[in-house]
Coordinates of C-alpha atoms and ligand atoms in Angstrom, one line a residue:
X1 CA -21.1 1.6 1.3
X2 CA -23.2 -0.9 2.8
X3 CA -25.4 0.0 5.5
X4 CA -26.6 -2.1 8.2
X5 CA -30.3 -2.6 8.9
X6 CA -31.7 0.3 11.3
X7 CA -34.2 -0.8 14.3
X8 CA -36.9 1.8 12.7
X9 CA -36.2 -0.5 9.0
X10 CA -36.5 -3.5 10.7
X11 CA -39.4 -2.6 12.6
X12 CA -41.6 -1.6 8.8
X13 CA -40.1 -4.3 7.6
X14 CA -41.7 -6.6 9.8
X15 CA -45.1 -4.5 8.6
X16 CA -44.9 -5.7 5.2
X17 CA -47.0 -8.3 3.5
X18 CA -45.8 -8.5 -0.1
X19 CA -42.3 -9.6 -1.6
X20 CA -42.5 -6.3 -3.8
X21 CA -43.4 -4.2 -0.7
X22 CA -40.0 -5.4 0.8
X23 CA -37.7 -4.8 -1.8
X24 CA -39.3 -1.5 -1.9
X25 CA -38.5 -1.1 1.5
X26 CA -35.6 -2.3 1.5
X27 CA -34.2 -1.8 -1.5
X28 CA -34.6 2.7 0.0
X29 CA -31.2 2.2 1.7
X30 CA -30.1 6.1 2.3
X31 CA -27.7 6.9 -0.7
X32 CA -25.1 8.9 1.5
X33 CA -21.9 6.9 1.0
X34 CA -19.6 6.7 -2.0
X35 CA -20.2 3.4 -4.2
X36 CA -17.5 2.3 -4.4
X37 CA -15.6 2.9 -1.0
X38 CA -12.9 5.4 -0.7
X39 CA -10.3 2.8 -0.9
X40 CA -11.6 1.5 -4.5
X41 CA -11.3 4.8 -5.5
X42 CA -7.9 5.4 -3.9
X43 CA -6.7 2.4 -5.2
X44 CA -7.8 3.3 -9.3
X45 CA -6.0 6.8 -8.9
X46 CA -2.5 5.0 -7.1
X47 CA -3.2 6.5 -4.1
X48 CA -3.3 6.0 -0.1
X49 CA -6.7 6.8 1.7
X50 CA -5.6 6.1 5.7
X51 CA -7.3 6.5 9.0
X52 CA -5.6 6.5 12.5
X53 CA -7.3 4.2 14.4
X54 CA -7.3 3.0 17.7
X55 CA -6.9 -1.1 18.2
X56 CA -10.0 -1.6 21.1
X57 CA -12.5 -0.3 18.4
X58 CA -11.4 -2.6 15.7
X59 CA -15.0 -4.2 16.2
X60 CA -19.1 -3.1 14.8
X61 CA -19.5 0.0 12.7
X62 CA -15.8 0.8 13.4
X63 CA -14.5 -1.7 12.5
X64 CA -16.8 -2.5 9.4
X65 CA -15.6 1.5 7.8
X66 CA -12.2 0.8 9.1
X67 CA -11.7 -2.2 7.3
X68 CA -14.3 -1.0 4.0
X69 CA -13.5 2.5 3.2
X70 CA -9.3 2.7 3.9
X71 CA -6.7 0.9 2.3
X72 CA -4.2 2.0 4.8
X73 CA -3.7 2.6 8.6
X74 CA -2.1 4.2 11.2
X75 CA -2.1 3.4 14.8
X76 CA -3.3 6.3 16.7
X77 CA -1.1 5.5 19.6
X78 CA -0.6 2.2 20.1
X79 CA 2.9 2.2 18.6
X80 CA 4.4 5.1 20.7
X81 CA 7.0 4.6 22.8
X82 CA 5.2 5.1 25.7
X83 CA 2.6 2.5 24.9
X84 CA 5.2 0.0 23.9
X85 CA 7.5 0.3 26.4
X86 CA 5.6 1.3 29.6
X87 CA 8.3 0.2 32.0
X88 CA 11.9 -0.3 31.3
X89 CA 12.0 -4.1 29.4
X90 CA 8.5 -4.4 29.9
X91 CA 6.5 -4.7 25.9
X92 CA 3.5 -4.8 25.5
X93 CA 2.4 -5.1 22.0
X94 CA -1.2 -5.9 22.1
X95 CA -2.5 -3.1 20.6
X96 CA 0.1 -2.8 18.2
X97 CA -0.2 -6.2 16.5
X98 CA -3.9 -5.8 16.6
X99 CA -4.0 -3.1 14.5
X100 CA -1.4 -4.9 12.1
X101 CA -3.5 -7.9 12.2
X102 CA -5.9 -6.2 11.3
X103 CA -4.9 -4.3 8.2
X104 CA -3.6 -8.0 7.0
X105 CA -6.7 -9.9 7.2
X106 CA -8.4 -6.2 5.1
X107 CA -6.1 -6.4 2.6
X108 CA -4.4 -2.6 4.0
X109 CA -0.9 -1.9 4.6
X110 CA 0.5 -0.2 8.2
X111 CA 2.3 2.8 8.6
X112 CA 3.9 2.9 12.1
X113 CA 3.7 5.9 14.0
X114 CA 5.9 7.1 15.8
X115 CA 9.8 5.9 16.3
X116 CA 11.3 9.3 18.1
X117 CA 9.3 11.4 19.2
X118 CA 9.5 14.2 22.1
X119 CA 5.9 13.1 23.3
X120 CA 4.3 10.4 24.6
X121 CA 7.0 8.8 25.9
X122 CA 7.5 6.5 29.1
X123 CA 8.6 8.1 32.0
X124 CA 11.3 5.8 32.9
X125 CA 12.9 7.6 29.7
X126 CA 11.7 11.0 30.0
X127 CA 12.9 11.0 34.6
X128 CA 16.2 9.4 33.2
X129 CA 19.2 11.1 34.1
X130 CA 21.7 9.7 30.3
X131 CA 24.5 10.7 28.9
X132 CA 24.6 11.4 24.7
X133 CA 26.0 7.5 24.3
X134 CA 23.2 5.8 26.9
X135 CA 20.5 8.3 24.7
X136 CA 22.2 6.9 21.7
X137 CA 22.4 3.5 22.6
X138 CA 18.2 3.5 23.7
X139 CA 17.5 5.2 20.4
X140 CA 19.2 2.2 18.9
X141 CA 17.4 -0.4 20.6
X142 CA 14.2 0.9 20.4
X143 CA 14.1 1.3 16.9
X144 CA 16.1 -2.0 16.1
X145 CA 13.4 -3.8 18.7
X146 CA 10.1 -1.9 17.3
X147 CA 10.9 -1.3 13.8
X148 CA 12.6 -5.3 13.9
X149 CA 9.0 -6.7 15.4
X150 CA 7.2 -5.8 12.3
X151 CA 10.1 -6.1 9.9
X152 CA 8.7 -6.9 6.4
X153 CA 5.2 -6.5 7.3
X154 CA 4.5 -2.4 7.8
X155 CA 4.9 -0.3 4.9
X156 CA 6.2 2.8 6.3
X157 CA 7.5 4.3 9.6
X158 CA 7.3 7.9 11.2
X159 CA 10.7 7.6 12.3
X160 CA 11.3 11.2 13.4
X161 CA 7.9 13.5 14.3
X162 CA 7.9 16.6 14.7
X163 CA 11.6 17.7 15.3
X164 CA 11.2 21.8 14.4
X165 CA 9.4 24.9 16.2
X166 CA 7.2 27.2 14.3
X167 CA 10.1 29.3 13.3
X168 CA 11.9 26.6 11.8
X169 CA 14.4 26.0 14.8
X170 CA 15.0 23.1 16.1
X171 CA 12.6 22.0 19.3
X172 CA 14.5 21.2 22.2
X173 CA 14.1 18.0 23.0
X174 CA 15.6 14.8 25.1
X175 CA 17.0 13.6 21.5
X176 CA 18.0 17.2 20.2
X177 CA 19.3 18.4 23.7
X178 CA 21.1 14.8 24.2
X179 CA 22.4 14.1 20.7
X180 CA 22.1 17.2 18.6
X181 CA 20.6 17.4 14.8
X182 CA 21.7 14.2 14.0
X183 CA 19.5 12.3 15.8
X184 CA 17.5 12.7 13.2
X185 CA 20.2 11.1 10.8
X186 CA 21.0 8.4 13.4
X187 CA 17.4 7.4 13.6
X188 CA 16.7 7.2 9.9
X189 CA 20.0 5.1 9.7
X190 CA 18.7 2.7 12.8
X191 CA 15.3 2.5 11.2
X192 CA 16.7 1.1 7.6
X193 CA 19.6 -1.5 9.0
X194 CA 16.1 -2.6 11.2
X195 CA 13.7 -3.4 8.2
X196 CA 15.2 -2.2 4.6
X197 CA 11.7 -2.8 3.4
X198 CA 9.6 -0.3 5.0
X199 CA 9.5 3.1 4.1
X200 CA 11.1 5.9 5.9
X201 CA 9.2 9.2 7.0
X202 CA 9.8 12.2 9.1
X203 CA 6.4 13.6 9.8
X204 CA 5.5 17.3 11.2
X205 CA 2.6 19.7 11.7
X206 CA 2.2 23.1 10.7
X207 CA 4.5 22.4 7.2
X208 CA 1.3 22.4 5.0
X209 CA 2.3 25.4 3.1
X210 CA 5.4 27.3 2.4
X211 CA 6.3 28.5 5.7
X212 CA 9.5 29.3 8.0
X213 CA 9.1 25.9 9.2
X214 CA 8.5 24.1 6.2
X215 CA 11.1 26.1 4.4
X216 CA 13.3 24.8 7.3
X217 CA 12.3 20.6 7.0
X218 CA 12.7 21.5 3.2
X219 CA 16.3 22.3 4.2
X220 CA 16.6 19.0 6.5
X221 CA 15.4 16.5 3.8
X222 CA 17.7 18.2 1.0
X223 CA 20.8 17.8 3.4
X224 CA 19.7 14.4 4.1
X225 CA 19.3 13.3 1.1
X226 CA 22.9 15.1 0.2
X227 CA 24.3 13.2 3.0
X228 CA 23.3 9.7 1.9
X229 CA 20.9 9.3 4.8
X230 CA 17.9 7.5 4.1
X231 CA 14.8 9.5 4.1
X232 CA 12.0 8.6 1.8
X233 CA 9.2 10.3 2.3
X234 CA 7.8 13.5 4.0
X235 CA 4.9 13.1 5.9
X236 CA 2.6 16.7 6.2
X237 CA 0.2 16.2 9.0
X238 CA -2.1 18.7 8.1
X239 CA -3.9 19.2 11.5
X240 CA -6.3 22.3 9.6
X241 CA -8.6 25.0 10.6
X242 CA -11.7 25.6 8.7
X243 CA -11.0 28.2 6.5
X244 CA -6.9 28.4 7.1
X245 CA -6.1 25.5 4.4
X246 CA -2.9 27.1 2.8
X247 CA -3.2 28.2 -0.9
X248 CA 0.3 26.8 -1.2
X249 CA 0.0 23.6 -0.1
X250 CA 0.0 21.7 -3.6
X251 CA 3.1 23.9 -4.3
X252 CA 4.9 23.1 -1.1
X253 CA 4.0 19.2 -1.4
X254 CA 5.3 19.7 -5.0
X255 CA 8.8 21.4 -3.9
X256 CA 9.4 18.6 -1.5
X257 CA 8.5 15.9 -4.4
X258 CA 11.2 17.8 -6.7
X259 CA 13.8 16.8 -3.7
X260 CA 13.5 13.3 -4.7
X261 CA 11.1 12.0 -2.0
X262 CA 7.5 11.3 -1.8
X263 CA 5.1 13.1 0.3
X264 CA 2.0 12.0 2.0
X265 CA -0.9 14.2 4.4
X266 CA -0.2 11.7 7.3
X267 CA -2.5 13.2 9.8
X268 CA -5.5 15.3 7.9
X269 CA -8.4 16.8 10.1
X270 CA -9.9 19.8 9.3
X271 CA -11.6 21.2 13.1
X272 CA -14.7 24.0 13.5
X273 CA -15.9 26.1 16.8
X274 CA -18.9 23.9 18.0
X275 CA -21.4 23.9 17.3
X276 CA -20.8 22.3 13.5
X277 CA -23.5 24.0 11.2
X278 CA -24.5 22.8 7.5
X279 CA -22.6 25.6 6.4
X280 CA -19.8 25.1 8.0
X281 CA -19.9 21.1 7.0
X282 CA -19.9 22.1 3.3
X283 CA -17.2 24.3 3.7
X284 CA -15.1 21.6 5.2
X285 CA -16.4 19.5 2.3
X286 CA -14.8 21.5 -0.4
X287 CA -11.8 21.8 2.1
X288 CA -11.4 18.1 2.4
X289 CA -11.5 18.0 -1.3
X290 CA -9.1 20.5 -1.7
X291 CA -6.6 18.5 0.4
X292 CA -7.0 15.5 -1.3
X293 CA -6.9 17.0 -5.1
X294 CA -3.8 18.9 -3.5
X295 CA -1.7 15.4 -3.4
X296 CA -4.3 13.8 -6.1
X297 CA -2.3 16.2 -8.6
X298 CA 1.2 15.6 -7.5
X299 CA 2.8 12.2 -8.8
X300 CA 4.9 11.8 -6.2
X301 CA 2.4 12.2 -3.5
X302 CA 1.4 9.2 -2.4
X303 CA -1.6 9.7 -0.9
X304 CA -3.8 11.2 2.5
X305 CA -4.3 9.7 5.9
X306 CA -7.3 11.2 8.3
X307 CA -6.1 11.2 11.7
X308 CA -9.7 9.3 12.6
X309 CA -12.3 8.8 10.5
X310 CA -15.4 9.8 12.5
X311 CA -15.8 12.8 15.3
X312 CA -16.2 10.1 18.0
X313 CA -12.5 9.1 17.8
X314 CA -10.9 12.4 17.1
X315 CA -8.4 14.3 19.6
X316 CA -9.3 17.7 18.9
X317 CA -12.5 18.2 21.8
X318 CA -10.0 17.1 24.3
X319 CA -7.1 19.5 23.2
X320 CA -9.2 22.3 22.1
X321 CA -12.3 22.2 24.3
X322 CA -15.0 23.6 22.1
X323 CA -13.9 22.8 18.7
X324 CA -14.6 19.2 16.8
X325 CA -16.1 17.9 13.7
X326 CA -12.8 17.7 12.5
X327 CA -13.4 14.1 10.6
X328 CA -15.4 12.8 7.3
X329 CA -17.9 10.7 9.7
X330 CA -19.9 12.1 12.5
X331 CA -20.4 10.4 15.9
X332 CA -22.8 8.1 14.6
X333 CA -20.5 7.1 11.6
X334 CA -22.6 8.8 8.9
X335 CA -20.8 10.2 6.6
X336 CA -20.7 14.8 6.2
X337 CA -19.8 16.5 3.4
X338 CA -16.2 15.8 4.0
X339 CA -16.4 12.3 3.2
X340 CA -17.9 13.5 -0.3
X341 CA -15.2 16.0 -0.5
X342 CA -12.4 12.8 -0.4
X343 CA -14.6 10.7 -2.9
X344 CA -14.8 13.8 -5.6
X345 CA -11.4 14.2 -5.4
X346 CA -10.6 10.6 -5.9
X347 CA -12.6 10.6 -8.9
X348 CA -15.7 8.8 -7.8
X349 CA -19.4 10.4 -6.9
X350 CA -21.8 10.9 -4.1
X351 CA -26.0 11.2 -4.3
X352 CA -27.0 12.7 -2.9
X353 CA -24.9 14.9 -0.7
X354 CA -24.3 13.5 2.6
X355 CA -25.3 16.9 4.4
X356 CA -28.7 14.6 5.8
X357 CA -31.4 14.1 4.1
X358 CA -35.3 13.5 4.1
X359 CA -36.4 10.3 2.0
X360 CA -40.0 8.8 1.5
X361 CA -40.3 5.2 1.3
X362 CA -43.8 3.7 0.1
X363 CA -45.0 0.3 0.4
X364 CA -47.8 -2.0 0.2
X365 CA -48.6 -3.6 3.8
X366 CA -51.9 -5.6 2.7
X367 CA -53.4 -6.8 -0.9
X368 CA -56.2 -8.7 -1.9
X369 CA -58.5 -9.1 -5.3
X370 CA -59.0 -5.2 -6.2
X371 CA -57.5 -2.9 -3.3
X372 CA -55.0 -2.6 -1.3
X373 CA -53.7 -0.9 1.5
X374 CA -50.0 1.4 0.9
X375 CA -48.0 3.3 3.4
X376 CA -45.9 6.1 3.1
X377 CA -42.6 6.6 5.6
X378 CA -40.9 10.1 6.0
X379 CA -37.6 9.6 7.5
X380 CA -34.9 12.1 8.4
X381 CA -30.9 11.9 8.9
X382 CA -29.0 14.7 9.7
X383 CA -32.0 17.2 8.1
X384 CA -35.5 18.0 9.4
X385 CA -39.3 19.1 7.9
X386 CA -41.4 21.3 9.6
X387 CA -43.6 20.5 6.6
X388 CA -43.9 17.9 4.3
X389 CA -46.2 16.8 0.6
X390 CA -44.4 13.6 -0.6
X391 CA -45.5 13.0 -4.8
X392 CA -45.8 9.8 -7.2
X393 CA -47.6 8.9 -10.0
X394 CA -48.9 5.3 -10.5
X395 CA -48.4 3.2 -12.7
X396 CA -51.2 1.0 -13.4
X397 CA -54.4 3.0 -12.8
X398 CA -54.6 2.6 -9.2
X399 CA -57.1 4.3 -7.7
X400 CA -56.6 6.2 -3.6
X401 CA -59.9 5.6 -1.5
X402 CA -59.1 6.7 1.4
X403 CA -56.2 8.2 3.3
X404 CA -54.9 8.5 7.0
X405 CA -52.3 10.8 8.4
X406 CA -51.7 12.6 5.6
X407 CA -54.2 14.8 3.0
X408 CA -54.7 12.8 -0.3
X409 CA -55.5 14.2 -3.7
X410 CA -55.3 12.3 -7.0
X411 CA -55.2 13.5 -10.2
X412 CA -55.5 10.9 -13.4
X413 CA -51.9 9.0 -12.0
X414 CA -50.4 11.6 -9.6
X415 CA -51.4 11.5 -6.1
X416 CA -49.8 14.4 -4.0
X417 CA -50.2 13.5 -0.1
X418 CA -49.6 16.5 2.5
X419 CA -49.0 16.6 6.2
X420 CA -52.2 17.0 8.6
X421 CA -51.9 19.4 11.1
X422 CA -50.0 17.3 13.7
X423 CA -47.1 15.4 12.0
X424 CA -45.8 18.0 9.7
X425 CA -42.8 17.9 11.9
X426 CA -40.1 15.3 11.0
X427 CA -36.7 16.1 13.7
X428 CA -33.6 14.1 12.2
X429 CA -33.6 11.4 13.6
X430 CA -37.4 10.8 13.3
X431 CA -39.9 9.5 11.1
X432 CA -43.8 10.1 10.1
X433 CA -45.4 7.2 8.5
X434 CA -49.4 7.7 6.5
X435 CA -51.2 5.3 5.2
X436 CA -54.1 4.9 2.3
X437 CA -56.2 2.5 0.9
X438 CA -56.8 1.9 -3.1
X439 CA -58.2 -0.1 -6.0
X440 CA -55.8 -1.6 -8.6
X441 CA -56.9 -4.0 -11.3
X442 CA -54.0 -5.9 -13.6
X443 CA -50.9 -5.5 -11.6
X444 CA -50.1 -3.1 -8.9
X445 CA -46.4 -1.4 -9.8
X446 CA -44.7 0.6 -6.7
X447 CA -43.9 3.8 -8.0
X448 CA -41.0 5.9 -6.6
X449 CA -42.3 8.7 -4.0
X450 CA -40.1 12.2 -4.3
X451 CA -40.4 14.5 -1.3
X452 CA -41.5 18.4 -2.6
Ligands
LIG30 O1 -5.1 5.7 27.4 C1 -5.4 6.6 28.4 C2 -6.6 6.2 29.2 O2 -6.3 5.1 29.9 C3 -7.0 7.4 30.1 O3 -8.1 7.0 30.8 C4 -7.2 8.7 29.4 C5 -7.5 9.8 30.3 O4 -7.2 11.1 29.6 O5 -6.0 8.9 28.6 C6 -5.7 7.9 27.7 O6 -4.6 8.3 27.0 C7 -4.8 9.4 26.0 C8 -4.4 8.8 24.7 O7 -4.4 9.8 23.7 C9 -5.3 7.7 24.2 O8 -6.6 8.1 24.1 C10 -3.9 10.5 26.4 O9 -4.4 11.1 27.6 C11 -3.9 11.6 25.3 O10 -2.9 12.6 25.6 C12 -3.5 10.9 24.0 O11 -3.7 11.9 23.0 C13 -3.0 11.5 21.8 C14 -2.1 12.6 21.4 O12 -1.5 12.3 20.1 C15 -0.9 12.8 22.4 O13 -0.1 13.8 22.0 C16 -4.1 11.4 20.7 O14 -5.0 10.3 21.0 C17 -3.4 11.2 19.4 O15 -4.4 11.3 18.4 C18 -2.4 12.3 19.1 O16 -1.8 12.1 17.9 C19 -0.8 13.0 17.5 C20 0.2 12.3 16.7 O17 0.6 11.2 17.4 C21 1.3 13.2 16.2 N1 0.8 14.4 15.6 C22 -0.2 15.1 16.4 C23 -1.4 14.2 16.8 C24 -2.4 15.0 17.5 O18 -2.0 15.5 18.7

């Protein structure tokens, strides 16, 4: 991943005197993102690696991941009914076509979320007073006018979310209460004649594993399917607990495959009780990973959408106040263990772990006939010292004089620099920088500094 240029890098940077000093510096980018991006590696194994975004923030660091790391996206809201169709005849589809404009000019394909829905809907529709042909007739039209917009150019709709209770009944609904079960066979029906191009999903929560509910959209596809309505796909949204991942989701995704339609995690965030801890980071790292290997291992699943990709655009701290950390970036887009948890499972590698880290950065600020003047930064992301002794071992014979900020000692090459009394304390977030002054004769190598 490429990162941008931090204030404190620039700042050092500006310290510098040699062209070697500022590749050194430079050239210490923080290894904490997968090289390749997630979508390279998505893309080698066959597979989807989606975000839910939201249009607005299309722009900066957002939009730089959004468009790097995915090769597929889902509009967060801006394609439900209610933001379509605000009042009755009145569109508005800024949002919307952002986001698909978007995912053209990166090279990513769109599913659209969602068609019929029981939330998030306009008023007007929701106050309305309709009889089962006036419901059927606005189902119609708004799936022949939405679905018809982007006809050709998204991928996939969510044409029917969330349609069953926990125990596997139907929810009650305007469409079930109005139209009965078939709604969900009339949408699917609207949504093909409307763009036979795109693919056709019903999408739930709670169906991760076998389950009464499940068990009971297990029973709608197979009818459906029996029918000779189109459904292609099953979308699990997979809105997890740390620690409640269920040990039978690869068999569930796999029983829904053996129907004859693909499945896809549509909506994966994995939430904690606040606040997130290290431990409980890696343990949504392996859980991530366990997700993703999940559908990695099933042909016919076609691949794993977060439902946002960092914490600062996530809905769980305003639905359950005191829970978060549900996404693979943090607030300040760096990437937690649960970005590394998605790139294992693709195949690809992370160094070093993205749980924060501590790196030492050494260069030469000043250099002239026989001596020169080094300096040594401690920086910290997401970790913290209370203590510190950074090590390296020249290369050429160079010789420390003197130190500042730091206890020196040199023995033949290695040099092995401690904290003094008053910056042994690095918060993340922070940095410690010490200097020292040294002889060299021939050349004057920068050698790699390791934190002990
Ligand atoms: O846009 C308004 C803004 O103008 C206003 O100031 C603000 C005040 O609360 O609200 C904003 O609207 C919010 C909207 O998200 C956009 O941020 C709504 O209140 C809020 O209810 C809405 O929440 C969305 C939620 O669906 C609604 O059920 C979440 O962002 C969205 O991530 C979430 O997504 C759903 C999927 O569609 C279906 N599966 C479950 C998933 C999580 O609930």
């Amino acid at each position: 991943m490429r990162t941008s240029r931090s204030p404190l890098r620039s700042r050092l940077t500006t310290l510098l005197t040699g062209a070697a000093a500022l590749t050194a510096l430079l050239g210490a980018a923080p290894a904490h993102a997968a090289d390749p991006p997630l979508r390279d590696l998505a893309d080698a194994k066959g597979k989807v690696i989606g975000t839910a975004v939201t249009g607005s923030k299309l722009t900066g660091t957002y939009g730089r991941i959004a468009g790097e790391e995915f090769n597929f996206l889902t509009p967060g809201n801006a394609m439900k009914w209610g933001s379509v169709e605000p009042t009755r005849g009145n569109f508005n589809w800024t949002e919307a076509d952002q986001i698909v404009d978007f995912a053209e000019a990166n090279g990513q394909r769109v599913r659209g979320h969602t068609l019929v829905w029981h939330s998030q809907n306009p008023s007007w529709l929701t106050n309305g007073s309709w009889t089962s042909a006036q419901l059927s007739q606005l189902m119609n039209d708004h799936i022949a006018t939405e679905v018809g917009r982007y006809k050709g150019r998204l991928a996939a709709w969510d044409v029917v979310n969330e349609p069953f209770n926990e125990d596997g009944t139907y929810r009650q609904t305007l469409w079930y209460n109005g139209l009965g079960a078939d709604y969900i066979a009339q949408a699917l029906t609207a949504a093909r004649a409307a763009d036979p191009s795109a693919r056709l999903y019903i999408n739930d929560y709670n169906v991760e594993g076998v389950n009464a509910k499940s068990t009971a959209l297990y029973n709608l596809v197979k009818s459906l399917k029996e029918r000779g309505v189109p459904i292609d796909d099953v979308g699990l949204q997979a809105h997890l607990i740390l620690g409640q991942v269920p040990s039978t989701l690869q068999q569930n995704i796999q029983r829904f495959a053996d129907l004859g339609v693909d499945v896809a995690i549509t909506e994966l965030d994995i939430r904690m009780q606040l606040p997130a801890t290290e431990a409980k980071l890696a343990q949504q790292g392996t859980e991530y990973e366990a997700v993703v290997k999940a559908c990695v291992a099933v042909s016919r699943c076609t691949g794993v959408t977060v439902w946002g990709f960092t914490d600062s655009d996530s809905w769980i701290p305003d639905t359950f106040p005191g829970q978060g950390a549900a996404t693979p970036y943090d607030e300040n887009y760096a990437p937690k263990p649960a970005y590394s948890g998605i790139v294992t499972a693709l195949g690809g590698t992370t160094t070093p772990p993205p749980t924060g880290a501590c790196t030492a950065t050494y260069g030469v600020t000043s250099q002239w006939n026989t001596g020169f003047t080094g300096q040594v930064t401690i920086a910290c992301s997401g970790a913290s010292l209370s203590s510190w002794r950074a090590n390296w071992t020249f290369g050429a014979g160079q010789q420390i004089t003197q130190a500042w900020n730091a206890t020196c000692t040199q023995t033949g090459a290695a040099v092995s620099c401690t904290n003094v009394s008053w910056n042994g304390s690095v918060p993340s977030g922070g940095s410690v920088t010490f200097g020292f002054n040294a002889n060299w004769n021939g050349s004057n190598p920068l050698p790699t500094v390791t934190l002990a």
